[in-house]
Short mmCIF file of C-alpha atoms in Angstrom, two decimals:
data_model
loop_
_atom_site.label_atom_id
_atom_site.label_comp_id
_atom_site.label_asym_id
_atom_site.label_seq_id
_atom_site.Cartn_x
_atom_site.Cartn_y
_atom_site.Cartn_z
CA MET K 1 -2.82 -4.82 28.51
CA LEU K 2 -3.35 -4.21 32.37
CA ALA K 3 -3.70 -7.04 35.23
CA PHE K 4 -4.62 -6.22 38.67
CA ILE K 5 -3.99 -8.85 41.18
CA ASP K 6 -5.31 -9.25 44.85
CA ASP K 7 -5.91 -12.23 47.17
CA SER K 8 -8.40 -13.37 49.80
CA GLY K 9 -7.68 -15.61 52.72
CA ASP K 10 -4.17 -16.28 53.87
CA PRO K 11 -1.25 -18.37 52.70
CA GLY K 12 -0.45 -19.88 55.94
CA PHE K 13 -1.33 -23.57 57.00
CA LYS K 14 -2.15 -23.21 60.85
CA PHE K 15 -5.65 -24.22 60.60
CA LYS K 16 -6.10 -24.78 64.15
CA ASN K 17 -4.81 -21.08 64.91
CA GLY K 18 -7.27 -19.50 62.47
CA SER K 19 -5.69 -19.96 58.85
CA THR K 20 -8.18 -19.84 56.32
CA THR K 21 -9.16 -23.22 54.51
CA HIS K 22 -9.05 -21.43 51.06
CA PHE K 23 -6.79 -19.23 49.45
CA VAL K 24 -7.79 -17.13 46.13
CA ILE K 25 -5.79 -15.15 43.84
CA ALA K 26 -7.96 -12.99 41.46
CA THR K 27 -6.68 -11.32 38.34
CA CYS K 28 -8.86 -8.53 36.78
CA VAL K 29 -7.61 -8.03 33.19
CA PHE K 30 -8.31 -4.95 31.11
CA LYS K 31 -7.20 -5.18 27.33
CA ASN K 32 -6.26 -1.34 27.21
CA SER K 33 -6.03 1.67 29.54
CA VAL K 34 -9.28 3.22 28.08
CA ASP K 35 -11.34 0.47 29.65
CA ALA K 36 -9.34 0.48 32.84
CA GLU K 37 -9.77 4.07 33.29
CA SER K 38 -13.49 3.83 32.57
CA ALA K 39 -13.65 1.12 35.23
CA SER K 40 -11.75 3.30 37.70
CA GLU K 41 -14.19 6.12 37.31
CA ARG K 42 -17.27 4.01 37.74
CA ILE K 43 -15.85 2.75 41.18
CA ARG K 44 -15.14 6.48 41.99
CA GLU K 45 -18.62 7.37 41.07
CA PHE K 46 -20.01 4.57 43.08
CA ARG K 47 -17.95 5.78 46.31
CA ARG K 48 -19.33 9.23 45.83
CA LYS K 49 -22.93 7.80 45.40
CA LEU K 50 -22.46 6.14 48.84
CA GLY K 51 -21.39 9.22 50.31
CA PHE K 52 -17.92 7.98 51.09
CA ASN K 53 -14.87 10.25 51.09
CA GLU K 54 -12.34 9.82 48.23
CA TYR K 55 -10.04 8.01 50.33
CA GLU K 56 -12.19 5.17 51.71
CA GLU K 57 -10.95 1.95 50.37
CA PHE K 58 -13.31 -0.88 49.27
CA LYS K 59 -12.33 -4.04 50.98
CA PHE K 60 -14.42 -7.11 51.01
CA ASN K 61 -13.61 -7.99 54.44
CA LYS K 62 -14.44 -4.47 55.85
CA SER K 63 -17.66 -4.17 53.87
CA ASN K 64 -21.19 -5.11 54.83
CA ASN K 65 -23.42 -7.50 52.76
CA LYS K 66 -25.19 -4.64 51.12
CA ILE K 67 -21.98 -2.86 50.00
CA ARG K 68 -20.50 -6.12 48.58
CA GLN K 69 -23.56 -6.87 46.84
CA SER K 70 -24.06 -3.38 45.31
CA PHE K 71 -20.33 -2.95 44.43
CA ILE K 72 -20.32 -6.42 42.33
CA GLU K 73 -23.59 -5.24 40.65
CA GLU K 74 -22.09 -1.99 39.86
CA ILE K 75 -18.95 -3.29 38.05
CA SER K 76 -20.63 -6.34 36.52
CA ASN K 77 -21.10 -4.85 33.05
CA LEU K 78 -17.58 -3.30 32.78
CA ASN K 79 -15.34 -4.41 30.04
CA PHE K 80 -12.71 -6.68 31.69
CA PHE K 81 -12.24 -10.37 32.39
CA ILE K 82 -11.07 -12.42 35.40
CA ARG K 83 -8.59 -15.27 35.77
CA THR K 84 -8.82 -16.71 39.23
CA ILE K 85 -7.28 -19.75 41.17
CA VAL K 86 -9.37 -21.00 44.16
CA ILE K 87 -7.01 -23.19 46.34
CA ASP K 88 -8.22 -25.62 49.03
CA LYS K 89 -5.25 -25.57 51.31
CA THR K 90 -6.37 -28.69 53.03
CA ARG K 91 -5.56 -30.63 49.93
CA ILE K 92 -2.03 -29.21 49.76
CA TYR K 93 0.67 -31.72 50.64
CA SER K 94 3.91 -30.10 49.50
CA GLU K 95 5.98 -29.67 52.59
CA PHE K 96 7.92 -26.89 50.89
CA LEU K 97 4.84 -24.93 50.18
CA ILE K 98 3.15 -25.63 53.75
CA SER K 99 6.14 -24.62 55.50
CA ASN K 100 6.84 -21.44 53.50
CA PRO K 101 3.79 -19.21 53.13
CA GLN K 102 5.55 -16.65 51.20
CA ASN K 103 6.68 -19.07 48.58
CA PHE K 104 3.17 -20.53 48.43
CA TYR K 105 1.86 -17.07 47.75
CA GLN K 106 4.40 -16.40 44.98
CA TYR K 107 3.56 -19.86 43.61
CA ALA K 108 -0.24 -19.38 43.48
CA ILE K 109 0.28 -16.02 41.45
CA LYS K 110 2.66 -17.73 39.04
CA LYS K 111 0.13 -20.60 38.51
CA VAL K 112 -2.84 -18.35 37.72
CA LEU K 113 -0.87 -16.29 35.17
CA GLN K 114 0.90 -19.43 33.76
CA ASN K 115 -2.63 -21.00 33.04
CA SER K 116 -4.21 -17.86 31.16
CA ASN K 117 -4.50 -20.00 27.86
CA GLY K 118 -2.86 -16.93 26.20
CA THR K 119 -5.26 -14.51 27.31
CA ILE K 120 -2.87 -12.38 29.40
CA LEU K 121 0.05 -11.39 27.07
CA ASN K 122 2.52 -8.46 27.26
CA ALA K 123 0.56 -7.25 30.36
CA HIS K 124 1.45 -4.53 32.99
CA ILE K 125 0.88 -6.59 36.10
CA LYS K 126 -0.02 -4.62 39.23
CA ILE K 127 -0.27 -6.44 42.62
CA ASP K 128 -1.57 -5.21 45.95
CA GLY K 129 1.36 -4.63 48.44
CA VAL K 130 3.79 -2.13 49.57
CA LEU K 131 6.94 -4.56 48.97
CA SER K 132 10.47 -3.91 49.84
CA LYS K 133 12.74 -3.13 46.96
CA ARG K 134 14.63 -6.40 47.47
CA TYR K 135 11.63 -8.61 47.86
CA ARG K 136 10.09 -6.93 44.79
CA GLN K 137 13.14 -7.34 42.62
CA THR K 138 13.26 -11.00 43.59
CA PHE K 139 9.68 -11.55 42.78
CA ASP K 140 10.07 -9.84 39.40
CA VAL K 141 12.80 -12.26 38.50
CA TYR K 142 10.80 -15.38 39.76
CA LEU K 143 7.90 -14.22 37.51
CA ARG K 144 9.76 -13.52 34.53
CA ASN K 145 11.84 -16.80 34.62
CA SER K 146 8.53 -18.72 35.13
CA LEU K 147 6.26 -16.84 32.76
CA ASN K 148 8.23 -15.16 29.88
CA SER K 149 10.27 -16.79 27.22
CA ASP K 150 11.63 -15.91 23.59
CA GLU K 151 8.25 -17.10 22.15
CA VAL K 152 5.74 -15.75 24.80
CA LYS K 153 5.86 -12.70 27.21
CA THR K 154 3.16 -12.81 29.67
CA PHE K 155 4.08 -9.43 31.05
CA TYR K 156 6.47 -6.58 30.40
CA LYS K 157 6.28 -4.91 33.85
CA PHE K 158 5.54 -5.76 37.27
CA SER K 159 4.60 -3.25 39.80
CA ALA K 160 3.49 -3.40 43.57
CA VAL K 161 0.99 -0.66 44.45
CA ASN K 162 -0.91 0.62 47.48
CA SER K 163 -4.48 -0.62 47.17
CA LYS K 164 -5.69 2.68 48.97
CA ASN K 165 -4.59 4.61 45.77
CA ASP K 166 -5.78 2.13 43.24
CA GLN K 167 -9.26 1.57 42.22
CA LEU K 168 -8.64 -1.62 40.21
CA ILE K 169 -6.73 -3.36 42.94
CA GLN K 170 -9.70 -2.72 45.20
CA LEU K 171 -11.76 -4.33 42.35
CA ALA K 172 -9.61 -7.25 42.51
CA ASP K 173 -10.06 -7.66 46.19
CA MET K 174 -13.79 -7.56 45.98
CA VAL K 175 -13.67 -10.19 43.31
CA ALA K 176 -11.29 -12.24 45.21
CA GLY K 177 -13.36 -12.13 48.42
CA SER K 178 -16.59 -12.63 46.69
CA THR K 179 -14.95 -15.92 45.16
CA ARG K 180 -13.43 -17.38 48.54
CA ARG K 181 -16.79 -16.53 50.31
CA TYR K 182 -18.63 -18.49 47.85
CA PHE K 183 -16.25 -21.49 47.82
CA GLU K 184 -16.08 -21.52 51.62
CA LYS K 185 -19.54 -20.81 52.74
CA HIS K 186 -22.13 -21.52 50.07
CA ASP K 187 -24.72 -19.32 52.23
CA ASP K 188 -27.43 -17.32 50.69
CA HIS K 189 -25.51 -14.15 50.49
CA SER K 190 -22.32 -15.69 48.73
CA ARG K 191 -24.78 -17.08 46.33
CA LYS K 192 -26.42 -13.86 45.49
CA ILE K 193 -23.11 -12.18 44.98
CA TRP K 194 -21.89 -15.01 42.84
CA GLU K 195 -24.73 -14.78 40.67
CA SER K 196 -24.43 -10.97 40.31
CA LEU K 197 -20.86 -11.66 39.16
CA SER K 198 -22.06 -13.78 36.39
CA PRO K 199 -21.66 -11.47 33.58
CA ILE K 200 -17.96 -11.13 34.29
CA ARG K 201 -17.63 -15.00 35.03
CA ASN K 202 -19.18 -15.76 31.79
CA HIS K 203 -16.81 -13.69 29.63
CA GLU K 204 -15.15 -15.63 27.08
CA ASN K 205 -11.80 -15.11 28.50
CA SER K 206 -12.71 -15.64 32.24
CA ASP K 207 -11.83 -18.72 34.19
CA ILE K 208 -12.50 -19.70 37.73
CA TRP K 209 -9.83 -22.54 38.25
CA GLU K 210 -10.24 -24.83 41.20
CA TYR K 211 -6.70 -25.86 41.90
CA GLN K 212 -6.19 -29.68 42.29
#
């Protein structure tokens, strides 16, 4: 099992200085490497169809509405499911989380994996970001202590990867961005993308969790 994680929004709470009101963690889960590679190739083909060079990265915030819509339509029938947490940060009152964006970020990832209802097990987790060795090790220990036990092992391996080189981290970015756009704006474009994402959202193992 492979789980690809990316976020949308920022983990800060300085709303008057431009912090986003919502923070989203999206996890795109593939039950095996065959399905994952098939999805990677579909995204590569879509890039070529658009006439993009092979190094051009799909990023929700850097894409226009047409690319966003087309990308979601392209991947909507692939064999994967999503586990997503949507956090309205204006409703967070923990001083510890508010004053520590890094800890808030780690907490959000832990919660979405912790509440997978057994759909994520013994997975290789890949997360966007080129992290320092020390931070990566600390994060790995935090997740293992929170998620793994003698009875249940949510993941066996944790990797931080560069999204430019990973099609499925880019997929997670587009899912995360589409989700935050829908919950923050509710405009016509966000509703169209949300509807295009419905085959994945309606997968039996998918979940969009509005954190309370």
